[in-house]
mmCIF file of C-alpha atoms in Angstrom:
data_model
loop_
_atom_site.group_PDB
_atom_site.id
_atom_site.type_symbol
_atom_site.label_atom_id
_atom_site.label_comp_id
_atom_site.label_asym_id
_atom_site.label_seq_id
_atom_site.Cartn_x
_atom_site.Cartn_y
_atom_site.Cartn_z
ATOM 1 C CA UNK A 1 11.570 19.529 -39.211
ATOM 2 C CA UNK A 2 11.936 22.951 -37.587
ATOM 3 C CA UNK A 3 8.730 22.396 -35.654
ATOM 4 C CA UNK A 4 10.020 19.106 -34.226
ATOM 5 C CA UNK A 5 13.244 20.761 -33.117
ATOM 6 C CA UNK A 6 11.268 23.533 -31.428
ATOM 7 C CA UNK A 7 9.232 20.957 -29.524
ATOM 8 C CA UNK A 8 12.376 19.214 -28.300
ATOM 9 C CA UNK A 9 13.881 22.503 -27.203
ATOM 10 C CA UNK A 10 10.708 23.410 -25.298
ATOM 11 C CA UNK A 11 10.739 20.241 -23.189
ATOM 12 C CA UNK A 12 11.647 20.710 -19.534
ATOM 13 C CA UNK A 13 13.633 18.150 -17.599
ATOM 14 C CA UNK A 14 12.378 16.966 -14.201
ATOM 15 C CA UNK A 15 13.096 14.414 -11.500
ATOM 16 C CA UNK A 16 10.263 12.543 -9.804
ATOM 17 C CA UNK A 17 10.193 11.385 -6.175
ATOM 18 C CA UNK A 18 7.483 8.775 -5.610
ATOM 19 C CA UNK A 19 6.316 7.829 -2.130
ATOM 20 C CA UNK A 20 5.178 4.376 -1.147
ATOM 21 C CA UNK A 21 1.731 3.837 0.279
ATOM 22 C CA UNK A 22 0.328 0.461 -0.696
ATOM 23 C CA UNK A 23 -2.764 0.637 -2.875
ATOM 24 C CA UNK A 24 -2.611 4.428 -2.778
ATOM 25 C CA UNK A 25 0.239 4.049 -5.254
ATOM 26 C CA UNK A 26 -2.559 4.002 -7.835
ATOM 27 C CA UNK A 27 -2.896 7.743 -7.116
ATOM 28 C CA UNK A 28 0.737 8.075 -8.220
ATOM 29 C CA UNK A 29 -0.105 6.079 -11.352
ATOM 30 C CA UNK A 30 -2.659 8.780 -12.173
ATOM 31 C CA UNK A 31 -0.116 11.572 -11.615
ATOM 32 C CA UNK A 32 2.440 9.783 -13.802
ATOM 33 C CA UNK A 33 -0.192 9.280 -16.487
ATOM 34 C CA UNK A 34 -0.783 13.032 -16.586
ATOM 35 C CA UNK A 35 2.947 13.823 -16.686
ATOM 36 C CA UNK A 36 3.681 11.261 -19.399
ATOM 37 C CA UNK A 37 0.777 12.603 -21.455
ATOM 38 C CA UNK A 38 2.298 16.106 -21.359
ATOM 39 C CA UNK A 39 4.890 16.203 -24.157
ATOM 40 C CA UNK A 40 6.507 19.297 -22.661
ATOM 41 C CA UNK A 41 8.304 17.242 -19.978
ATOM 42 C CA UNK A 42 11.272 14.901 -19.941
ATOM 43 C CA UNK A 43 11.889 12.683 -16.904
ATOM 44 C CA UNK A 44 15.588 12.421 -16.096
ATOM 45 C CA UNK A 45 15.405 10.489 -12.821
ATOM 46 C CA UNK A 46 12.890 8.753 -10.578
ATOM 47 C CA UNK A 47 13.326 7.931 -6.915
ATOM 48 C CA UNK A 48 10.787 5.446 -5.623
ATOM 49 C CA UNK A 49 9.945 3.432 -2.545
ATOM 50 C CA UNK A 50 7.617 0.434 -2.275
ATOM 51 C CA UNK A 51 4.616 1.127 -4.546
ATOM 52 C CA UNK A 52 6.508 4.183 -5.797
ATOM 53 C CA UNK A 53 9.424 1.932 -6.742
ATOM 54 C CA UNK A 54 7.132 -0.320 -8.746
ATOM 55 C CA UNK A 55 5.624 2.642 -10.581
ATOM 56 C CA UNK A 56 9.159 3.842 -11.338
ATOM 57 C CA UNK A 57 10.272 0.483 -12.731
ATOM 58 C CA UNK A 58 7.166 0.176 -14.918
ATOM 59 C CA UNK A 59 7.792 3.654 -16.357
ATOM 60 C CA UNK A 60 11.432 2.806 -17.145
ATOM 61 C CA UNK A 61 10.363 -0.435 -18.800
ATOM 62 C CA UNK A 62 7.776 1.362 -20.936
ATOM 63 C CA UNK A 63 10.137 4.196 -21.903
ATOM 64 C CA UNK A 64 12.664 1.652 -23.173
ATOM 65 C CA UNK A 65 10.078 -0.360 -25.088
ATOM 66 C CA UNK A 66 8.438 2.541 -26.880
ATOM 67 C CA UNK A 67 8.432 5.859 -25.057
ATOM 68 C CA UNK A 68 5.854 7.688 -22.914
ATOM 69 C CA UNK A 69 2.808 6.205 -24.675
ATOM 70 C CA UNK A 70 3.999 2.673 -23.972
ATOM 71 C CA UNK A 71 4.870 3.623 -20.385
ATOM 72 C CA UNK A 72 1.291 4.847 -19.867
ATOM 73 C CA UNK A 73 -0.080 1.603 -21.310
ATOM 74 C CA UNK A 74 2.178 -0.531 -19.125
ATOM 75 C CA UNK A 75 1.218 1.375 -15.981
ATOM 76 C CA UNK A 76 -2.444 0.598 -16.589
ATOM 77 C CA UNK A 77 -1.644 -3.045 -17.313
ATOM 78 C CA UNK A 78 0.448 -3.302 -14.148
ATOM 79 C CA UNK A 79 -2.230 -1.919 -11.835
ATOM 80 C CA UNK A 80 -4.881 -4.044 -13.525
ATOM 81 C CA UNK A 81 -2.718 -7.116 -12.918
ATOM 82 C CA UNK A 82 -2.048 -6.167 -9.285
ATOM 83 C CA UNK A 83 -5.766 -5.900 -8.525
ATOM 84 C CA UNK A 84 -7.276 -8.928 -6.828
ATOM 85 C CA UNK A 85 -9.847 -9.156 -9.622
ATOM 86 C CA UNK A 86 -7.120 -8.850 -12.245
ATOM 87 C CA UNK A 87 -4.590 -11.495 -13.267
ATOM 88 C CA UNK A 88 -4.246 -13.187 -9.867
ATOM 89 C CA UNK A 89 -5.467 -16.752 -9.892
ATOM 90 C CA UNK A 90 -8.137 -17.724 -7.326
ATOM 91 C CA UNK A 91 -5.542 -19.380 -5.013
ATOM 92 C CA UNK A 92 -3.323 -16.274 -5.259
ATOM 93 C CA UNK A 93 -6.256 -14.001 -4.425
ATOM 94 C CA UNK A 94 -7.061 -16.092 -1.332
ATOM 95 C CA UNK A 95 -3.450 -16.003 -0.158
ATOM 96 C CA UNK A 96 -3.109 -12.285 -0.839
ATOM 97 C CA UNK A 97 -6.227 -11.593 1.216
ATOM 98 C CA UNK A 98 -4.944 -13.795 4.056
ATOM 99 C CA UNK A 99 -1.646 -11.919 4.129
ATOM 100 C CA UNK A 100 -3.336 -8.510 4.253
ATOM 101 C CA UNK A 101 -6.173 -9.351 6.646
ATOM 102 C CA UNK A 102 -4.199 -9.061 9.938
ATOM 103 C CA UNK A 103 -2.986 -5.572 8.946
ATOM 104 C CA UNK A 104 -6.539 -4.555 8.018
ATOM 105 C CA UNK A 105 -7.931 -5.797 11.330
ATOM 106 C CA UNK A 106 -5.295 -4.079 13.454
ATOM 107 C CA UNK A 107 -5.324 -0.877 11.420
ATOM 108 C CA UNK A 108 -9.086 -0.590 11.712
ATOM 109 C CA UNK A 109 -8.993 -1.021 15.463
ATOM 110 C CA UNK A 110 -10.318 -4.568 15.167
ATOM 111 C CA UNK A 111 -10.079 -5.324 18.878
ATOM 112 C CA UNK A 112 -7.839 -7.845 20.596
ATOM 113 C CA UNK A 113 -8.290 -10.419 17.834
ATOM 114 C CA UNK A 114 -6.997 -8.032 15.199
ATOM 115 C CA UNK A 115 -4.086 -7.006 17.416
ATOM 116 C CA UNK A 116 -3.228 -10.646 18.136
ATOM 117 C CA UNK A 117 -3.246 -11.503 14.434
ATOM 118 C CA UNK A 118 -1.020 -8.545 13.694
ATOM 119 C CA UNK A 119 1.512 -9.792 16.269
ATOM 120 C CA UNK A 120 2.056 -12.994 14.262
ATOM 121 C CA UNK A 121 5.085 -12.542 12.037
ATOM 122 C CA UNK A 122 5.109 -13.425 8.339
ATOM 123 C CA UNK A 123 7.485 -16.235 9.309
ATOM 124 C CA UNK A 124 4.534 -17.750 11.223
ATOM 125 C CA UNK A 125 1.752 -16.855 8.805
ATOM 126 C CA UNK A 126 3.604 -17.588 5.554
ATOM 127 C CA UNK A 127 6.581 -19.898 6.258
ATOM 128 C CA UNK A 128 7.037 -20.720 2.538
ATOM 129 C CA UNK A 129 7.311 -16.977 1.752
ATOM 130 C CA UNK A 130 4.751 -17.142 -1.048
ATOM 131 C CA UNK A 131 4.131 -13.660 -2.439
ATOM 132 C CA UNK A 132 1.532 -13.316 -5.220
ATOM 133 C CA UNK A 133 2.698 -9.749 -5.855
ATOM 134 C CA UNK A 134 6.124 -11.034 -6.881
ATOM 135 C CA UNK A 135 4.549 -13.178 -9.592
ATOM 136 C CA UNK A 136 2.782 -10.118 -11.012
ATOM 137 C CA UNK A 137 5.947 -7.995 -10.890
ATOM 138 C CA UNK A 138 7.993 -10.654 -12.691
ATOM 139 C CA UNK A 139 5.320 -10.987 -15.366
ATOM 140 C CA UNK A 140 4.634 -7.292 -15.904
ATOM 141 C CA UNK A 141 8.130 -5.775 -15.703
ATOM 142 C CA UNK A 142 10.955 -6.647 -18.099
ATOM 143 C CA UNK A 143 13.968 -6.002 -15.879
ATOM 144 C CA UNK A 144 16.403 -6.319 -18.782
ATOM 145 C CA UNK A 145 14.525 -3.443 -20.446
ATOM 146 C CA UNK A 146 14.646 -1.441 -17.204
ATOM 147 C CA UNK A 147 18.412 -1.893 -16.885
ATOM 148 C CA UNK A 148 18.805 -0.843 -20.535
ATOM 149 C CA UNK A 149 16.895 2.447 -20.077
ATOM 150 C CA UNK A 150 19.933 4.737 -20.163
ATOM 151 C CA UNK A 151 17.874 7.904 -20.652
ATOM 152 C CA UNK A 152 16.287 7.495 -17.213
ATOM 153 C CA UNK A 153 17.960 7.037 -13.826
ATOM 154 C CA UNK A 154 16.211 5.032 -11.093
ATOM 155 C CA UNK A 155 16.894 5.156 -7.358
ATOM 156 C CA UNK A 156 15.033 2.449 -5.432
ATOM 157 C CA UNK A 157 15.195 2.566 -1.622
ATOM 158 C CA UNK A 158 15.222 -0.385 0.787
ATOM 159 C CA UNK A 159 16.141 -0.620 4.475
ATOM 160 C CA UNK A 160 19.065 -2.773 5.599
ATOM 161 C CA UNK A 161 17.629 -4.824 8.477
ATOM 162 C CA UNK A 162 21.022 -5.307 10.161
ATOM 163 C CA UNK A 163 22.313 -1.727 10.020
ATOM 164 C CA UNK A 164 19.064 0.244 9.819
ATOM 165 C CA UNK A 165 20.567 2.262 6.961
ATOM 166 C CA UNK A 166 19.033 3.003 3.585
ATOM 167 C CA UNK A 167 20.279 1.109 0.548
ATOM 168 C CA UNK A 168 19.650 2.687 -2.821
ATOM 169 C CA UNK A 169 19.516 0.323 -5.793
ATOM 170 C CA UNK A 170 20.095 1.934 -9.182
ATOM 171 C CA UNK A 171 18.618 1.190 -12.578
ATOM 172 C CA UNK A 172 21.667 -0.529 -14.059
ATOM 173 C CA UNK A 173 21.623 -3.224 -11.360
ATOM 174 C CA UNK A 174 17.900 -3.521 -10.650
ATOM 175 C CA UNK A 175 16.415 -6.987 -10.174
ATOM 176 C CA UNK A 176 13.046 -8.287 -9.037
ATOM 177 C CA UNK A 177 14.549 -9.016 -5.596
ATOM 178 C CA UNK A 178 15.612 -5.393 -5.196
ATOM 179 C CA UNK A 179 12.170 -4.140 -6.145
ATOM 180 C CA UNK A 180 10.471 -6.575 -3.784
ATOM 181 C CA UNK A 181 12.872 -5.557 -1.000
ATOM 182 C CA UNK A 182 11.701 -1.957 -1.353
ATOM 183 C CA UNK A 183 8.124 -3.149 -0.709
ATOM 184 C CA UNK A 184 8.828 -5.748 1.996
ATOM 185 C CA UNK A 185 6.641 -4.432 4.813
ATOM 186 C CA UNK A 186 7.900 -6.555 7.741
ATOM 187 C CA UNK A 187 4.461 -7.074 9.271
ATOM 188 C CA UNK A 188 3.328 -8.795 6.067
ATOM 189 C CA UNK A 189 6.359 -10.149 4.210
ATOM 190 C CA UNK A 190 9.654 -11.766 5.135
ATOM 191 C CA UNK A 191 12.819 -9.739 4.670
ATOM 192 C CA UNK A 192 14.229 -10.046 1.151
ATOM 193 C CA UNK A 193 17.850 -11.189 1.072
ATOM 194 C CA UNK A 194 20.212 -9.715 -1.508
ATOM 195 C CA UNK A 195 23.816 -10.950 -1.435
ATOM 196 C CA UNK A 196 23.141 -12.362 2.015
ATOM 197 C CA UNK A 197 21.801 -9.093 3.441
ATOM 198 C CA UNK A 198 18.134 -8.853 4.553
ATOM 199 C CA UNK A 199 16.105 -5.812 3.518
ATOM 200 C CA UNK A 200 12.747 -4.388 4.575
ATOM 201 C CA UNK A 201 10.502 -1.730 3.094
ATOM 202 C CA UNK A 202 12.452 1.364 2.062
ATOM 203 C CA UNK A 203 9.911 3.686 3.642
ATOM 204 C CA UNK A 204 11.564 3.434 7.048
ATOM 205 C CA UNK A 205 14.693 5.253 5.861
ATOM 206 C CA UNK A 206 13.606 7.012 2.687
ATOM 207 C CA UNK A 207 10.067 7.600 1.469
ATOM 208 C CA UNK A 208 11.374 8.463 -1.035
ATOM 209 C CA UNK A 209 15.097 9.290 -1.013
ATOM 210 C CA UNK A 210 16.074 12.615 -2.566
ATOM 211 C CA UNK A 211 19.851 12.734 -2.108
ATOM 212 C CA UNK A 212 20.707 10.512 -5.138
ATOM 213 C CA UNK A 213 19.400 13.250 -7.419
ATOM 214 C CA UNK A 214 22.075 15.668 -6.260
ATOM 215 C CA UNK A 215 24.954 13.844 -7.968
ATOM 216 C CA UNK A 216 23.080 11.361 -10.156
ATOM 217 C CA UNK A 217 21.141 13.800 -12.349
ATOM 218 C CA UNK A 218 21.627 17.251 -13.835
ATOM 219 C CA UNK A 219 18.214 18.807 -13.297
ATOM 220 C CA UNK A 220 17.500 20.814 -10.163
ATOM 221 C CA UNK A 221 13.715 20.336 -10.289
ATOM 222 C CA UNK A 222 12.213 17.570 -8.146
ATOM 223 C CA UNK A 223 8.489 16.859 -8.188
ATOM 224 C CA UNK A 224 7.462 14.993 -5.053
ATOM 225 C CA UNK A 225 4.346 12.866 -5.471
ATOM 226 C CA UNK A 226 3.114 12.665 -1.890
ATOM 227 C CA UNK A 227 0.766 10.007 -0.574
ATOM 228 C CA UNK A 228 1.346 10.036 3.186
ATOM 229 C CA UNK A 229 0.074 13.163 4.973
ATOM 230 C CA UNK A 230 2.586 15.198 6.960
ATOM 231 C CA UNK A 231 -0.129 16.924 8.973
ATOM 232 C CA UNK A 232 -3.402 15.736 10.496
ATOM 233 C CA UNK A 233 -5.700 18.043 12.423
ATOM 234 C CA UNK A 234 -7.289 15.425 14.666
ATOM 235 C CA UNK A 235 -5.734 13.643 17.663
ATOM 236 C CA UNK A 236 -6.007 9.854 17.281
ATOM 237 C CA UNK A 237 -7.649 8.131 20.254
ATOM 238 C CA UNK A 238 -8.427 4.589 19.088
ATOM 239 C CA UNK A 239 -5.896 1.774 18.674
ATOM 240 C CA UNK A 240 -6.332 1.784 14.915
ATOM 241 C CA UNK A 241 -6.022 5.549 14.564
ATOM 242 C CA UNK A 242 -2.930 5.614 16.782
ATOM 243 C CA UNK A 243 -1.218 2.867 14.778
ATOM 244 C CA UNK A 244 -2.083 4.632 11.532
ATOM 245 C CA UNK A 245 -0.620 7.949 12.705
ATOM 246 C CA UNK A 246 2.518 6.282 14.077
ATOM 247 C CA UNK A 247 3.060 4.684 10.669
ATOM 248 C CA UNK A 248 2.548 8.001 8.882
ATOM 249 C CA UNK A 249 5.050 9.788 11.141
ATOM 250 C CA UNK A 250 7.573 6.962 10.777
ATOM 251 C CA UNK A 251 7.352 6.849 7.000
ATOM 252 C CA UNK A 252 7.672 10.641 6.687
ATOM 253 C CA UNK A 253 10.591 11.103 9.103
ATOM 254 C CA UNK A 254 13.425 10.539 6.632
ATOM 255 C CA UNK A 255 11.744 12.740 4.013
ATOM 256 C CA UNK A 256 11.409 15.609 6.503
ATOM 257 C CA UNK A 257 15.084 15.247 7.368
ATOM 258 C CA UNK A 258 16.040 15.590 3.705
ATOM 259 C CA UNK A 259 13.726 18.548 3.205
ATOM 260 C CA UNK A 260 15.412 20.318 6.119
ATOM 261 C CA UNK A 261 18.835 19.619 4.603
ATOM 262 C CA UNK A 262 17.739 20.978 1.221
ATOM 263 C CA UNK A 263 16.324 24.106 2.849
ATOM 264 C CA UNK A 264 19.540 24.607 4.827
ATOM 265 C CA UNK A 265 21.743 24.342 1.726
ATOM 266 C CA UNK A 266 19.476 26.688 -0.230
ATOM 267 C CA UNK A 267 19.689 29.324 2.488
ATOM 268 C CA UNK A 268 23.486 29.044 2.612
ATOM 269 C CA UNK A 269 23.721 29.423 -1.191
ATOM 270 C CA UNK A 270 21.404 32.455 -1.121
ATOM 271 C CA UNK A 271 23.541 34.009 1.637
ATOM 272 C CA UNK A 272 26.700 33.480 -0.426
ATOM 273 C CA UNK A 273 28.174 31.037 2.092
ATOM 274 C CA UNK A 274 28.201 28.095 -0.319
ATOM 275 C CA UNK A 275 29.363 27.976 -3.912
ATOM 276 C CA UNK A 276 26.333 27.256 -6.118
ATOM 277 C CA UNK A 277 28.637 25.675 -8.718
ATOM 278 C CA UNK A 278 29.399 22.831 -6.295
ATOM 279 C CA UNK A 279 26.025 22.583 -4.562
ATOM 280 C CA UNK A 280 22.600 22.334 -6.146
ATOM 281 C CA UNK A 281 19.947 24.860 -5.257
ATOM 282 C CA UNK A 282 17.169 22.317 -5.610
ATOM 283 C CA UNK A 283 13.764 23.486 -6.794
ATOM 284 C CA UNK A 284 11.089 21.427 -5.075
ATOM 285 C CA UNK A 285 7.523 20.919 -6.227
ATOM 286 C CA UNK A 286 4.750 18.699 -4.918
ATOM 287 C CA UNK A 287 1.676 16.953 -6.276
ATOM 288 C CA UNK A 288 -0.782 15.769 -3.636
ATOM 289 C CA UNK A 289 -4.465 15.337 -2.914
ATOM 290 C CA UNK A 290 -4.459 14.833 0.836
ATOM 291 C CA UNK A 291 -8.080 15.768 1.380
ATOM 292 C CA UNK A 292 -9.277 13.155 -1.103
ATOM 293 C CA UNK A 293 -6.832 10.428 0.015
ATOM 294 C CA UNK A 294 -7.435 10.995 3.738
ATOM 295 C CA UNK A 295 -11.125 10.390 3.197
ATOM 296 C CA UNK A 296 -10.375 6.750 2.378
ATOM 297 C CA UNK A 297 -8.491 6.041 5.630
ATOM 298 C CA UNK A 298 -5.137 4.316 6.077
ATOM 299 C CA UNK A 299 -6.584 0.793 5.965
ATOM 300 C CA UNK A 300 -7.643 1.392 2.354
ATOM 301 C CA UNK A 301 -3.941 1.091 1.486
ATOM 302 C CA UNK A 302 -4.590 -2.654 1.663
ATOM 303 C CA UNK A 303 -7.631 -2.492 -0.633
ATOM 304 C CA UNK A 304 -6.767 -3.999 -3.992
ATOM 305 C CA UNK A 305 -9.821 -4.089 -6.239
ATOM 306 C CA UNK A 306 -9.708 -2.576 -9.715
ATOM 307 C CA UNK A 307 -12.552 -0.142 -9.153
ATOM 308 C CA UNK A 308 -10.694 1.405 -6.221
ATOM 309 C CA UNK A 309 -7.502 1.678 -8.281
ATOM 310 C CA UNK A 310 -9.399 3.438 -11.060
ATOM 311 C CA UNK A 311 -10.856 5.902 -8.560
ATOM 312 C CA UNK A 312 -7.382 6.695 -7.191
ATOM 313 C CA UNK A 313 -6.002 7.014 -10.720
ATOM 314 C CA UNK A 314 -8.668 9.582 -11.557
ATOM 315 C CA UNK A 315 -7.784 11.610 -8.456
ATOM 316 C CA UNK A 316 -4.094 11.429 -9.337
ATOM 317 C CA UNK A 317 -4.614 12.365 -12.985
ATOM 318 C CA UNK A 318 -6.648 15.389 -11.943
ATOM 319 C CA UNK A 319 -4.002 16.436 -9.394
ATOM 320 C CA UNK A 320 -1.172 15.987 -11.908
ATOM 321 C CA UNK A 321 -3.000 17.960 -14.581
ATOM 322 C CA UNK A 322 -3.842 20.747 -12.125
ATOM 323 C CA UNK A 323 -0.210 20.965 -11.019
ATOM 324 C CA UNK A 324 1.043 21.302 -14.593
ATOM 325 C CA UNK A 325 -1.558 23.925 -15.428
ATOM 326 C CA UNK A 326 -0.615 25.973 -12.368
ATOM 327 C CA UNK A 327 3.140 25.462 -12.229
ATOM 328 C CA UNK A 328 4.603 24.355 -15.560
ATOM 329 C CA UNK A 329 6.129 27.792 -16.098
ATOM 330 C CA UNK A 330 7.792 27.586 -12.657
ATOM 331 C CA UNK A 331 9.695 24.406 -13.542
ATOM 332 C CA UNK A 332 13.276 25.398 -14.278
ATOM 333 C CA UNK A 333 12.825 28.797 -12.600
ATOM 334 C CA UNK A 334 11.690 28.425 -9.000
ATOM 335 C CA UNK A 335 10.362 25.856 -6.571
ATOM 336 C CA UNK A 336 6.677 25.828 -5.714
ATOM 337 C CA UNK A 337 6.868 23.868 -2.450
ATOM 338 C CA UNK A 338 7.177 26.363 0.418
ATOM 339 C CA UNK A 339 9.740 24.626 2.627
ATOM 340 C CA UNK A 340 9.662 27.333 5.272
ATOM 341 C CA UNK A 341 5.935 26.765 5.823
ATOM 342 C CA UNK A 342 6.276 22.997 5.468
ATOM 343 C CA UNK A 343 8.993 22.697 8.108
ATOM 344 C CA UNK A 344 7.710 25.313 10.549
#
């Protein structure tokens, strides 16, 4: 009995911020698998966008239904189901491939034909708004269980098409429409309407959002699971490379803005110009494997076979394990992401 109490006392509370990035979200699955397997950690809140939002919802569902072990099991089941050689029926696989093909062609610099295909809107290509991914999400995620997961806060970002502002959906209200809105890339899917308001992918205004943690959770430690590279050493010179880099810059812009704000507040607190009892001195950490992910190329974010997901999971699990081995003791004491260097 004493031993169990000691274990509970030793657990450290963290928040997780999960980027979107299409199929590369399987890397995040690997990181989450490592974190959930480490019984020294307790997740208080998760902010997620697009694929990150789906990972977050699956974790909340699993936590409610049986704890970390069940969450790990459900993550594997979800990514297996999402794969084109998983639970999708043959017609769904064909449609999914048709929806993704224009993006693949344009992203790979597929000439004028690829660019022309990419210019067709989803309202032209898919007028009935059939989305095989939605079927998988509805089957794999029990949203009633997610909403009932009071031990874990969720913050799911989507972009209001009319205002251009971020909308953050919280766990207690989360529906399949809200989750699909967070992943509604406008070049592939129609906007998702919620209460008459159309929403696109949350990555445009928050990939992921960090500000909900400030008032919505108690912990000051945020672990960012980063998929999209902030820095690239080469200058893109082909159509595909240019489009890929533009997308990376766009989907990182809001995150950089929040990182600058966090750094500014931290410096004011350290200088005694802000009261630390009213403002959080956030401790930021990051798990990434940019060298390994960059080797696949941006177009691989549309690759959806199980073998590829397993490869990304392995990379993520290794990165998550390495982070915990190197920085577990820092959690609760100091941040390990050097914002000064990151924002220079």
